[in-house]
Short mmCIF file of C-alpha atoms and ligand atoms in Angstrom, two decimals:
data_model
loop_
_atom_site.label_atom_id
_atom_site.label_comp_id
_atom_site.label_asym_id
_atom_site.label_seq_id
_atom_site.Cartn_x
_atom_site.Cartn_y
_atom_site.Cartn_z
CA UNK M 1194 19.41 141.14 125.43
CA UNK M 1195 16.88 139.11 123.25
CA UNK M 1196 18.19 137.96 119.92
CA UNK M 1197 15.39 137.43 117.63
CA UNK M 1198 15.77 134.79 115.18
CA UNK M 1199 15.36 133.73 111.31
CA UNK M 1200 12.16 131.41 110.74
CA UNK M 1201 13.56 129.25 107.97
CA UNK M 1202 12.70 125.63 107.04
CA UNK M 1203 10.01 125.45 109.97
CA UNK M 1204 13.22 126.13 112.36
CA UNK M 1205 14.15 129.26 113.95
CA UNK M 1206 18.07 129.79 112.89
CA UNK M 1207 20.65 132.17 113.84
CA UNK M 1208 21.89 134.27 110.63
CA UNK M 1209 24.51 132.55 109.04
CA UNK M 1210 27.20 135.18 109.10
CA UNK M 1211 26.04 136.27 113.25
CA UNK M 1212 25.55 139.75 112.36
CA UNK M 1213 22.87 141.83 113.67
CA UNK M 1214 21.23 145.19 114.27
CA UNK M 1215 19.76 146.94 117.09
CA UNK M 1216 16.15 147.13 117.82
CA UNK M 1217 14.80 149.81 119.61
CA UNK M 1218 11.75 150.52 121.74
CA UNK M 1219 10.43 154.02 120.78
CA UNK M 1220 8.18 154.79 123.82
CA UNK M 1221 11.50 154.20 126.04
CA UNK M 1222 14.40 155.52 122.96
CA UNK M 1223 16.64 152.30 124.06
CA UNK M 1224 17.67 149.24 122.19
CA UNK M 1225 15.87 146.30 123.78
CA UNK M 1226 16.37 143.39 121.07
CA UNK M 1227 18.81 142.03 118.89
CA UNK M 1228 17.45 141.18 115.02
CA UNK M 1229 19.46 139.46 112.72
CA UNK M 1230 20.66 141.16 109.58
CA UNK M 1231 20.90 138.56 106.98
CA UNK M 1232 23.01 137.75 104.13
CA UNK M 1233 22.51 136.08 101.08
CA UNK M 1234 23.43 133.05 102.99
CA UNK M 1235 20.17 133.45 104.66
CA UNK M 1236 18.57 133.99 101.77
CA UNK M 1237 19.58 130.82 100.06
CA UNK M 1238 18.57 128.39 102.62
CA UNK M 1239 15.48 130.58 102.57
CA UNK M 1240 15.33 130.11 99.08
CA UNK M 1241 16.49 125.92 99.09
CA UNK M 1242 13.67 125.67 101.73
CA UNK M 1243 10.79 127.23 100.07
CA UNK M 1244 11.68 125.41 96.26
CA UNK M 1245 11.23 122.55 98.19
CA UNK M 1246 8.19 123.06 100.07
CA UNK M 1247 6.63 124.47 96.48
CA UNK M 1248 5.74 121.17 94.89
CA UNK M 1249 3.95 119.83 97.76
CA UNK M 1250 2.31 122.74 99.33
CA UNK M 1251 0.88 123.42 95.49
CA UNK M 1252 -0.78 120.24 95.08
CA UNK M 1253 -2.41 120.46 98.72
CA UNK M 1254 -6.13 120.29 98.16
CA UNK M 1255 -7.69 123.57 98.28
CA UNK M 1256 -9.62 122.67 101.34
CA UNK M 1257 -6.41 121.33 103.27
CA UNK M 1258 -4.78 124.48 102.55
CA UNK M 1259 -8.04 126.70 103.57
CA UNK M 1260 -8.01 124.80 106.75
CA UNK M 1261 -4.13 125.62 107.43
CA UNK M 1262 -4.66 129.53 107.26
CA UNK M 1263 -7.86 129.60 109.20
CA UNK M 1264 -5.98 127.63 111.80
CA UNK M 1265 -3.45 130.11 111.73
CA UNK M 1266 -6.02 132.97 111.93
CA UNK M 1267 -7.33 130.93 115.19
CA UNK M 1268 -3.73 130.64 116.71
CA UNK M 1269 -3.16 134.67 116.26
CA UNK M 1270 -6.72 135.40 117.90
CA UNK M 1271 -5.75 132.92 120.56
CA UNK M 1272 -2.12 135.27 121.42
CA UNK M 1273 -3.59 138.41 120.54
CA UNK M 1274 -2.90 139.79 123.83
CA UNK M 1275 0.94 138.64 123.64
CA UNK M 1276 1.54 139.95 119.77
CA UNK M 1277 -0.05 143.22 120.79
CA UNK M 1278 2.05 143.99 123.76
CA UNK M 1279 5.16 142.77 121.16
CA UNK M 1280 3.86 144.78 118.61
CA UNK M 1281 3.41 147.98 120.57
CA UNK M 1282 6.47 147.81 122.08
CA UNK M 1283 8.28 147.54 118.95
CA UNK M 1284 6.23 150.38 116.69
CA UNK M 1285 5.44 152.29 119.53
CA UNK M 1286 1.69 152.55 118.62
CA UNK M 1287 -0.97 152.26 121.49
CA UNK M 1288 -1.23 148.95 123.05
CA UNK M 1289 -5.17 149.56 122.95
CA UNK M 1290 -4.63 150.14 118.83
CA UNK M 1291 -2.50 147.19 118.33
CA UNK M 1292 -5.25 145.03 120.12
CA UNK M 1293 -8.24 146.41 118.32
CA UNK M 1294 -6.96 147.00 115.43
CA UNK M 1295 -3.36 145.41 114.25
CA UNK M 1296 -3.47 142.24 115.64
CA UNK M 1297 -7.38 141.51 115.10
CA UNK M 1298 -6.85 142.43 111.32
CA UNK M 1299 -3.67 140.21 110.82
CA UNK M 1300 -6.08 137.29 111.91
CA UNK M 1301 -8.96 138.32 109.70
CA UNK M 1302 -6.11 138.42 107.00
CA UNK M 1303 -5.55 134.92 107.02
CA UNK M 1304 -9.40 133.99 107.21
CA UNK M 1305 -10.04 136.04 104.42
CA UNK M 1306 -8.00 134.33 102.61
CA UNK M 1307 -8.23 131.16 103.49
CA UNK M 1308 -11.98 131.54 103.09
CA UNK M 1309 -11.20 133.18 99.63
CA UNK M 1310 -9.22 130.55 97.95
CA UNK M 1311 -12.02 127.88 98.05
CA UNK M 1312 -14.34 130.18 96.47
CA UNK M 1313 -11.71 131.60 93.95
CA UNK M 1314 -12.72 130.71 90.18
CA UNK M 1315 -11.11 131.36 87.48
CA UNK M 1316 -12.98 131.94 83.52
CA UNK M 1317 -14.25 130.25 81.00
CA UNK M 1318 -15.53 130.98 77.64
CA UNK M 1319 -17.50 128.73 75.86
CA UNK M 1320 -17.79 129.62 71.90
CA UNK M 1321 -21.12 127.18 71.19
CA UNK M 1322 -19.87 124.65 68.80
CA UNK M 1323 -16.81 126.18 68.21
CA UNK M 1324 -14.59 126.67 70.78
CA UNK M 1325 -14.27 126.37 74.84
CA UNK M 1326 -11.21 128.61 76.40
CA UNK M 1327 -10.78 128.36 80.07
CA UNK M 1328 -8.08 130.23 82.25
CA UNK M 1329 -5.94 127.86 84.57
CA UNK M 1330 -4.27 129.97 87.23
CA UNK M 1331 -1.32 128.38 88.72
CA UNK M 1332 0.88 129.85 91.42
CA UNK M 1333 3.81 131.44 90.40
CA UNK M 1334 6.27 129.25 93.04
CA UNK M 1335 8.23 131.66 95.36
CA UNK M 1336 7.46 134.94 96.02
CA UNK M 1337 9.06 138.14 98.19
CA UNK M 1338 7.08 139.89 100.51
CA UNK M 1339 8.16 143.09 102.14
CA UNK M 1340 6.79 144.67 104.66
CA UNK M 1341 6.98 148.42 106.29
CA UNK M 1342 6.78 149.49 109.80
CA UNK M 1343 3.67 151.17 110.24
CA UNK M 1344 1.43 148.48 110.37
CA UNK M 1345 3.89 145.61 111.14
CA UNK M 1346 1.86 142.01 111.26
CA UNK M 1347 -1.22 143.88 109.67
CA UNK M 1348 0.77 144.21 106.62
CA UNK M 1349 3.21 141.55 106.58
CA UNK M 1350 -0.15 139.31 106.56
CA UNK M 1351 -2.07 141.36 104.18
CA UNK M 1352 1.04 140.24 101.50
CA UNK M 1353 1.64 136.74 102.91
CA UNK M 1354 -1.87 135.34 103.14
CA UNK M 1355 -3.27 135.60 99.31
CA UNK M 1356 0.56 134.55 98.44
CA UNK M 1357 0.23 131.22 100.75
CA UNK M 1358 -3.72 130.62 99.58
CA UNK M 1359 -2.68 130.57 96.29
CA UNK M 1360 -0.29 127.65 96.25
CA UNK M 1361 3.06 129.84 96.20
CA UNK M 1362 5.67 129.45 98.80
CA UNK M 1363 6.90 133.14 100.43
CA UNK M 1364 10.07 134.52 101.62
CA UNK M 1365 8.83 137.31 103.75
CA UNK M 1366 11.04 140.04 105.21
CA UNK M 1367 9.67 142.31 107.83
CA UNK M 1368 10.89 146.11 108.42
CA UNK M 1369 13.92 146.17 110.34
CA UNK M 1370 12.23 148.62 112.56
CA UNK M 1371 9.78 146.82 113.37
CA UNK M 1372 10.40 142.80 113.27
CA UNK M 1373 9.10 141.16 116.50
CA UNK M 1374 5.64 140.20 115.67
CA UNK M 1375 6.53 138.63 112.51
CA UNK M 1376 9.25 136.50 114.57
CA UNK M 1377 6.92 135.37 116.89
CA UNK M 1378 4.43 134.36 113.86
CA UNK M 1379 7.02 131.52 112.87
CA UNK M 1380 5.69 129.34 115.79
CA UNK M 1381 2.09 129.96 115.27
CA UNK M 1382 2.69 129.27 111.39
CA UNK M 1383 4.34 125.47 112.88
CA UNK M 1384 1.54 125.12 115.29
CA UNK M 1385 -1.31 125.27 112.28
CA UNK M 1386 0.27 122.66 110.36
CA UNK M 1387 1.95 124.24 107.54
CA UNK M 1388 4.32 122.59 106.22
CA UNK M 1389 8.35 123.22 106.54
CA UNK M 1390 9.40 126.22 104.17
CA UNK M 1391 5.77 127.33 103.02
CA UNK M 1392 6.60 130.12 104.98
CA UNK M 1393 10.31 131.67 105.48
CA UNK M 1394 10.71 134.73 107.51
CA UNK M 1395 14.43 136.85 107.01
CA UNK M 1396 15.50 139.77 109.05
CA UNK M 1397 17.45 142.25 108.36
CA UNK M 1398 18.28 146.17 106.40
CA UNK M 1399 16.26 146.67 103.79
CA UNK M 1400 19.68 147.58 101.23
CA UNK M 1401 21.06 144.23 102.17
CA UNK M 1402 18.52 141.15 102.44
CA UNK M 1403 15.75 143.23 101.01
CA UNK M 1404 17.50 143.76 97.80
CA UNK M 1405 18.84 140.52 97.70
CA UNK M 1406 15.22 139.17 97.97
CA UNK M 1407 13.96 141.63 94.81
CA UNK M 1408 17.41 140.94 92.67
CA UNK M 1409 17.11 136.70 93.52
CA UNK M 1410 16.19 134.84 90.36
CA UNK M 1411 13.86 132.09 92.58
CA UNK M 1412 11.45 134.83 93.88
CA UNK M 1413 8.79 135.05 90.70
CA UNK M 1414 7.14 138.02 92.19
CA UNK M 1415 7.61 141.08 94.72
CA UNK M 1416 5.10 142.40 96.59
CA UNK M 1417 6.16 145.69 98.44
CA UNK M 1418 4.70 148.01 100.87
CA UNK M 1419 6.67 151.38 101.78
CA UNK M 1420 8.04 154.43 101.22
CA UNK M 1421 8.13 155.90 96.87
CA UNK M 1422 11.64 156.29 96.63
CA UNK M 1423 12.22 152.69 97.84
CA UNK M 1424 9.48 151.50 95.66
CA UNK M 1425 10.84 152.83 92.63
CA UNK M 1426 14.05 151.48 93.09
CA UNK M 1427 11.95 148.04 93.71
CA UNK M 1428 9.78 148.21 90.75
CA UNK M 1429 13.15 148.94 88.62
CA UNK M 1430 15.15 146.12 90.22
CA UNK M 1431 12.28 143.50 89.65
CA UNK M 1432 11.45 144.95 85.62
CA UNK M 1433 14.96 143.76 84.86
CA UNK M 1434 13.68 140.42 85.10
CA UNK M 1435 10.32 140.94 84.03
CA UNK M 1436 8.93 139.96 87.52
CA UNK M 1437 5.82 140.43 88.85
CA UNK M 1438 5.65 143.87 91.05
CA UNK M 1439 2.99 144.72 93.14
CA UNK M 1440 3.71 148.30 94.82
CA UNK M 1441 1.53 150.04 97.48
CA UNK M 1442 3.61 153.14 98.17
CA UNK M 1443 3.14 156.47 100.27
CA UNK M 1444 0.12 159.22 100.17
CA UNK M 1445 -1.08 162.57 100.53
CA UNK M 1446 -4.33 162.19 101.14
CA UNK M 1447 -6.35 165.20 100.74
CA UNK M 1448 -9.69 165.30 102.79
CA UNK M 1449 -12.67 167.41 101.77
CA UNK M 1450 -15.09 169.27 103.58
CA UNK M 1451 -18.01 170.37 102.35
CA UNK M 1452 -20.27 172.90 103.81
CA UNK M 1453 -23.05 170.79 103.50
CA UNK M 1454 -21.59 168.28 105.61
CA UNK M 1455 -22.75 166.82 108.67
CA UNK M 1456 -19.76 168.88 110.36
CA UNK M 1457 -19.95 166.94 114.08
CA UNK M 1458 -19.10 163.84 112.42
CA UNK M 1459 -16.86 165.75 109.75
CA UNK M 1460 -14.69 167.14 112.58
CA UNK M 1461 -14.69 163.83 114.61
CA UNK M 1462 -13.49 161.76 111.62
CA UNK M 1463 -10.87 164.08 110.75
CA UNK M 1464 -9.10 164.02 113.88
CA UNK M 1465 -8.80 160.40 113.75
CA UNK M 1466 -7.89 160.34 110.14
CA UNK M 1467 -5.37 162.81 111.10
CA UNK M 1468 -3.77 161.59 114.07
CA UNK M 1469 -4.59 157.47 114.53
CA UNK M 1470 -1.33 155.55 114.76
CA UNK M 1471 0.59 158.69 115.06
CA UNK M 1472 -0.62 159.77 111.68
CA UNK M 1473 1.65 156.75 110.17
CA UNK M 1474 -0.84 155.08 107.86
CA UNK M 1475 -0.24 155.42 104.43
CA UNK M 1476 -3.96 156.70 104.42
CA UNK M 1477 -4.34 158.87 107.22
CA UNK M 1478 -5.58 162.58 105.25
CA UNK M 1479 -3.01 165.01 105.78
CA UNK M 1480 -4.21 167.73 103.71
CA UNK M 1481 -7.87 169.03 105.06
CA UNK M 1482 -9.65 171.62 102.06
CA UNK M 1483 -12.42 172.86 103.77
CA UNK M 1484 -15.15 175.30 102.00
CA UNK M 1485 -14.86 178.62 103.00
CA UNK M 1486 -18.05 179.73 104.54
CA UNK M 1487 -17.46 177.14 106.96
CA UNK M 1488 -13.21 177.30 107.31
CA UNK M 1489 -13.51 179.28 110.63
CA UNK M 1490 -15.67 177.12 112.32
CA UNK M 1491 -14.13 174.13 111.20
CA UNK M 1492 -10.66 175.31 112.03
CA UNK M 1493 -11.99 175.98 115.82
CA UNK M 1494 -13.42 172.79 116.57
CA UNK M 1495 -11.07 170.69 114.76
CA UNK M 1496 -8.22 172.41 116.80
CA UNK M 1497 -10.48 172.06 119.89
CA UNK M 1498 -10.63 168.22 119.47
CA UNK M 1499 -7.61 167.40 118.25
CA UNK M 1500 -6.18 169.42 121.62
CA UNK M 1501 -7.89 166.84 123.79
CA UNK M 1502 -6.01 163.73 122.38
CA UNK M 1503 -3.35 162.32 125.17
CA UNK M 1504 0.02 161.73 124.23
CA UNK M 1505 2.12 159.03 125.96
CA UNK M 1506 3.10 155.86 126.61
CA UNK M 1507 1.86 153.57 124.40
CA UNK M 1508 0.90 151.21 127.46
CA UNK M 1509 -1.38 153.55 129.20
CA UNK M 1510 -5.04 152.84 128.32
CA UNK M 1511 -5.36 156.79 127.99
CA UNK M 1512 -3.09 157.42 125.47
CA UNK M 1513 -4.63 158.05 122.25
CA UNK M 1514 -1.01 158.80 120.46
CA UNK M 1515 2.21 156.72 121.29
CA UNK M 1516 5.41 157.11 120.08
CA UNK M 1517 7.00 157.84 116.61
CA UNK M 1518 8.40 154.78 115.31
CA UNK M 1519 12.75 155.59 115.63
CA UNK M 1520 14.60 158.68 116.30
CA UNK M 1521 15.70 159.39 112.27
CA UNK M 1522 11.49 159.61 111.77
CA UNK M 1523 10.69 162.00 114.31
CA UNK M 1524 13.64 164.00 113.26
CA UNK M 1525 12.26 163.48 109.93
CA UNK M 1526 8.53 164.94 111.13
CA UNK M 1527 9.90 167.50 113.26
CA UNK M 1528 11.97 168.96 109.97
CA UNK M 1529 8.62 169.30 108.15
CA UNK M 1530 7.22 171.18 110.61
CA UNK M 1531 9.91 173.77 110.64
CA UNK M 1532 9.51 173.98 107.18
CA UNK M 1533 6.16 174.83 107.12
CA UNK M 1534 6.78 177.80 109.20
CA UNK M 1535 9.75 178.54 106.77
CA UNK M 1536 7.00 178.28 104.11
CA UNK M 1537 5.09 180.54 105.69
CA UNK M 1538 2.76 178.29 107.93
CA UNK M 1539 1.19 178.79 111.08
CA UNK M 1540 1.18 176.09 114.10
CA UNK M 1541 -2.40 176.29 115.39
CA UNK M 1542 -1.43 173.26 117.76
CA UNK M 1543 1.27 171.30 118.81
CA UNK M 1544 4.21 171.06 116.99
CA UNK M 1545 6.81 169.85 119.55
CA UNK M 1546 8.56 166.96 120.69
CA UNK M 1547 7.75 165.82 124.47
CA UNK M 1548 10.51 165.59 127.01
CA UNK M 1549 12.27 162.69 127.51
CA UNK M 1550 14.14 159.46 125.17
CA UNK M 1551 11.08 158.19 123.50
CA UNK M 1552 10.14 159.65 120.21
CA UNK M 1553 6.93 161.26 121.25
CA UNK M 1554 5.15 163.85 119.44
CA UNK M 1555 2.23 166.36 119.70
CA UNK M 1556 -0.32 166.53 117.19
CA UNK M 1557 0.10 169.21 114.89
CA UNK M 1558 -2.38 171.41 113.03
CA UNK M 1559 -0.75 173.90 110.21
CA UNK M 1560 -2.52 176.45 108.25
CA UNK M 1561 -1.70 179.39 106.00
CA UNK M 1562 -0.06 177.51 103.79
CA UNK M 1563 0.30 177.44 99.54
CA UNK M 1564 -0.90 174.17 98.22
CA UNK M 1565 2.35 173.96 96.38
CA UNK M 1566 4.50 174.28 98.89
CA UNK M 1567 6.57 171.09 99.62
CA UNK M 1568 4.61 170.69 103.10
CA UNK M 1569 1.49 170.59 101.45
CA UNK M 1570 2.98 167.85 98.44
CA UNK M 1571 5.44 165.50 100.68
CA UNK M 1572 4.75 162.66 102.39
CA UNK M 1573 5.28 163.40 106.04
CA UNK M 1574 4.04 160.59 107.36
CA UNK M 1575 3.56 161.58 110.87
CA UNK M 1576 0.60 163.56 113.19
CA UNK M 1577 1.17 166.89 111.14
CA UNK M 1578 -2.07 168.01 108.99
CA UNK M 1579 -2.57 171.36 106.96
CA UNK M 1580 -5.84 173.60 106.86
CA UNK M 1581 -6.82 175.68 103.60
CA UNK M 1582 -9.89 176.85 102.78
CA UNK M 1583 -11.22 176.60 99.40
CA UNK M 1584 -14.22 178.33 97.29
CA UNK M 1585 -15.94 176.26 94.55
CA UNK M 1586 -15.86 172.24 93.96
CA UNK M 1587 -13.36 172.94 91.09
CA UNK M 1588 -10.75 174.21 93.16
CA UNK M 1589 -11.16 171.37 95.47
CA UNK M 1590 -10.91 168.74 93.23
CA UNK M 1591 -8.22 170.66 91.60
CA UNK M 1592 -5.91 171.19 95.07
CA UNK M 1593 -7.07 167.34 95.77
CA UNK M 1594 -5.34 165.66 92.66
CA UNK M 1595 -2.42 168.49 92.68
CA UNK M 1596 0.25 166.44 94.05
CA UNK M 1597 2.11 163.22 92.40
CA UNK M 1598 0.40 160.92 94.81
CA UNK M 1599 -3.01 159.61 94.63
CA UNK M 1600 -4.12 156.76 97.11
CA UNK M 1601 -6.91 157.95 98.94
CA UNK M 1602 -9.25 160.75 99.45
CA UNK M 1603 -12.15 161.67 102.03
CA UNK M 1604 -15.12 163.60 101.16
CA UNK M 1605 -17.88 165.41 103.56
CA UNK M 1606 -21.19 165.95 101.94
CA UNK M 1607 -24.44 165.37 102.42
CA UNK M 1608 -25.25 166.00 98.56
CA UNK M 1609 -25.35 162.80 97.06
CA UNK M 1610 -24.50 163.69 93.62
CA UNK M 1611 -21.60 165.70 94.92
CA UNK M 1612 -20.71 162.86 96.55
CA UNK M 1613 -20.14 160.88 93.34
CA UNK M 1614 -19.74 163.42 90.59
CA UNK M 1615 -16.57 164.47 92.90
CA UNK M 1616 -14.78 161.02 93.50
CA UNK M 1617 -15.20 160.06 90.00
CA UNK M 1618 -12.95 163.07 89.29
CA UNK M 1619 -10.29 162.44 92.28
CA UNK M 1620 -7.52 160.48 91.06
CA UNK M 1621 -6.57 158.01 94.05
CA UNK M 1622 -7.55 154.21 93.92
CA UNK M 1623 -9.96 154.74 97.47
CA UNK M 1624 -12.60 157.24 97.88
CA UNK M 1625 -13.93 157.34 101.16
CA UNK M 1626 -17.42 159.27 101.60
CA UNK M 1627 -18.26 160.49 105.01
CA UNK M 1628 -16.17 157.71 106.56
CA UNK M 1629 -12.33 156.53 106.80
CA UNK M 1630 -10.31 153.62 106.78
CA UNK M 1631 -13.42 151.29 106.21
CA UNK M 1632 -12.41 148.48 104.60
CA UNK M 1633 -14.22 145.60 102.98
CA UNK M 1634 -11.45 142.79 102.22
CA UNK M 1635 -13.19 141.96 98.95
CA UNK M 1636 -12.44 145.45 97.08
CA UNK M 1637 -9.43 146.54 95.57
CA UNK M 1638 -6.90 148.16 97.29
CA UNK M 1639 -3.98 150.30 95.90
CA UNK M 1640 -3.06 153.80 94.87
CA UNK M 1641 -2.69 155.77 91.69
CA UNK M 1642 0.40 157.91 90.32
CA UNK M 1643 3.57 157.90 92.62
CA UNK M 1644 1.32 155.88 95.14
CA UNK M 1645 2.18 152.76 93.37
CA UNK M 1646 0.95 150.02 90.75
CA UNK M 1647 -0.82 147.09 91.30
CA UNK M 1648 -4.01 146.51 93.79
CA UNK M 1649 -3.89 143.71 96.74
CA UNK M 1650 -7.31 142.93 98.26
CA UNK M 1651 -10.33 140.56 97.22
CA UNK M 1652 -9.64 138.49 93.85
CA UNK M 1653 -7.12 140.73 92.60
CA UNK M 1654 -4.37 139.95 95.41
CA UNK M 1655 -4.75 136.26 94.52
CA UNK M 1656 -4.36 136.87 90.96
CA UNK M 1657 -1.02 138.77 91.14
CA UNK M 1658 -0.05 135.91 92.77
CA UNK M 1659 -0.80 133.63 90.40
CA UNK M 1660 -0.16 133.04 86.46
CA UNK M 1661 -2.91 132.75 84.18
CA UNK M 1662 -2.61 130.50 81.00
CA UNK M 1663 -5.17 130.40 78.31
CA UNK M 1664 -6.34 126.67 77.50
CA UNK M 1665 -8.32 126.73 74.05
CA UNK M 1666 -10.19 123.27 72.84
CA UNK M 1667 -11.74 123.03 69.61
CA UNK M 1668 -14.96 121.71 69.36
O1 TXE H 3199 10.26 152.79 104.18
P1 TXE H 3199 11.13 151.94 103.34
P2 TXE H 3199 11.04 153.18 105.33
C1 TXE H 3199 6.85 155.81 104.10
C2 TXE H 3199 6.89 156.84 105.01
C3 TXE H 3199 8.20 157.05 105.25
C4 TXE H 3199 8.86 156.71 104.28
C5 TXE H 3199 10.32 155.80 104.47
O2 TXE H 3199 6.64 158.22 104.42
O3 TXE H 3199 8.76 158.26 105.85
O4 TXE H 3199 8.02 155.40 103.39
O5 TXE H 3199 9.99 154.43 105.18
C6 TXE H 3199 12.52 147.21 102.69
N1 TXE H 3199 15.10 146.63 98.20
N2 TXE H 3199 6.19 154.80 104.14
O6 TXE H 3199 12.35 153.83 105.14
O7 TXE H 3199 12.84 152.06 103.65
C7 TXE H 3199 12.71 147.76 104.39
O8 TXE H 3199 13.85 147.18 104.86
C8 TXE H 3199 13.83 145.73 98.43
C9 TXE H 3199 4.78 154.77 103.64
O9 TXE H 3199 10.52 152.58 106.95
O10 TXE H 3199 10.58 151.90 101.74
C10 TXE H 3199 11.14 147.60 104.84
O11 TXE H 3199 10.90 146.21 105.23
N3 TXE H 3199 13.28 146.03 100.21
C11 TXE H 3199 4.21 153.25 104.03
C12 TXE H 3199 10.39 147.95 103.63
O12 TXE H 3199 11.27 148.04 102.49
C13 TXE H 3199 14.00 147.45 100.86
C14 TXE H 3199 4.46 152.67 105.07
C15 TXE H 3199 10.20 149.60 103.41
O13 TXE H 3199 10.76 150.69 103.85
C16 TXE H 3199 14.88 148.03 100.29
C17 TXE H 3199 5.78 152.72 105.64
C18 TXE H 3199 15.51 148.03 99.25
N4 TXE H 3199 16.37 148.58 97.83
C19 TXE H 3199 6.81 154.36 105.21
N5 TXE H 3199 15.05 149.48 100.83
C20 TXE H 3199 3.39 152.68 103.39
N6 TXE H 3199 2.60 153.07 102.00
O14 TXE H 3199 2.20 152.50 104.25
C21 TXE H 3199 14.21 149.24 102.05
N7 TXE H 3199 13.58 148.07 101.64
#
């Protein structure tokens, strides 16, 4: 059985203590590889390698650093097929999605930050005849990047790319549930010409090596994406050392459908925003709020479109949804479907696990629930969506805002004034109007309330991974 290795100091290494975890193929429900369960000893090696590489990497010309990142982007694209197959097997997502979204986006992340760093500028302020101030932005040193299982290489690279572009060295940990593409990245990193030790990849449990990365006095910043409960712990640990921390956490995103919308488009895209990647995207809309005058029509059309989705083998080109990531996760999602029924919800579609060992769940649509019930308040992170009617714009806004989360929101309306008016009253980091998941990487990305702190994307991430220093000169 394949045993994946850590990537430290430009070399693939076995874990020092020789401890391994099982890695499951969600489509088959069976173990197919072993991954290192790293300990402090492995982290010590990664810290030594990254500290040794920092001086030359941070002083390398921006142009050269940029070219290495651009080369890495090209290499990811050249190896797209192989990476997509690995990602799909590791995560359970349809191969078509890994090929069209996950892996291309990982390449784009490196290309975007390889280009951004060349154009990045810091501020200067001239008080004519009196003083000049300029802001120096220095890399932080060694930083930790911790990513989840839902968009494995996509989110891993989204954190690593700006950190490296800014001149930091990185100790990165992918989710222990989906380590494969991160493990494959090491080879491409070496081919790109990136010096040994600049990017180090360690594997294992969050409570072990993940926690150790956050606790280490060597890491000067932590960029974390994952669950809100974990994020709280990561934030609390990092703040003990006044360490910079960026937390991208969960969501319970509302999808507001007004009667004046383009209904064809709203139905089509709402099906996508509910069930893409088995609903395992923090940006998926999981609460669809519909103006009561079109509630019945929307419901009928939405359920009939969702019923056409095919759940099955991730490697079958016909599959729209693959497997959920793990046995524990499918059980959690199923427990929410049961809870929804206890809370008075009516399952309009789906609700069942497919027979067999894989973790396949039907797209599930529920209505008849109160906005305050747990099903409508807690992140389920699976192919489960609720429908509820609203009477007025104010009610829609109030219900949309009435959870502890504030990651994203989608608004369907043809009324321009309403689009702006409602957007400005929604407490979420991202508002999409008449679209979903469109991303311009220059824009700030992240959530309000329990969806996290800090923003990724564009210059926000380059600023996060640097220390501003004001230099003031008297004229
Ligand atoms: O996330 P965790 P999990 C949500 C979703 C899901 C829930 C839990 O609701 O059901 O979170 O998912 C590492 N110190 N999202 O269990 O545990 C861990 O090893 C440092 C939303 O996968 O938060 C992994 O690499 N690191 C989310 C990463 O943190 C720790 C995407 C995320 O794991 C750690 C995924 C610790 N103490 C799940 N404990 C999104 N917003 O996209 C764990 N880790």
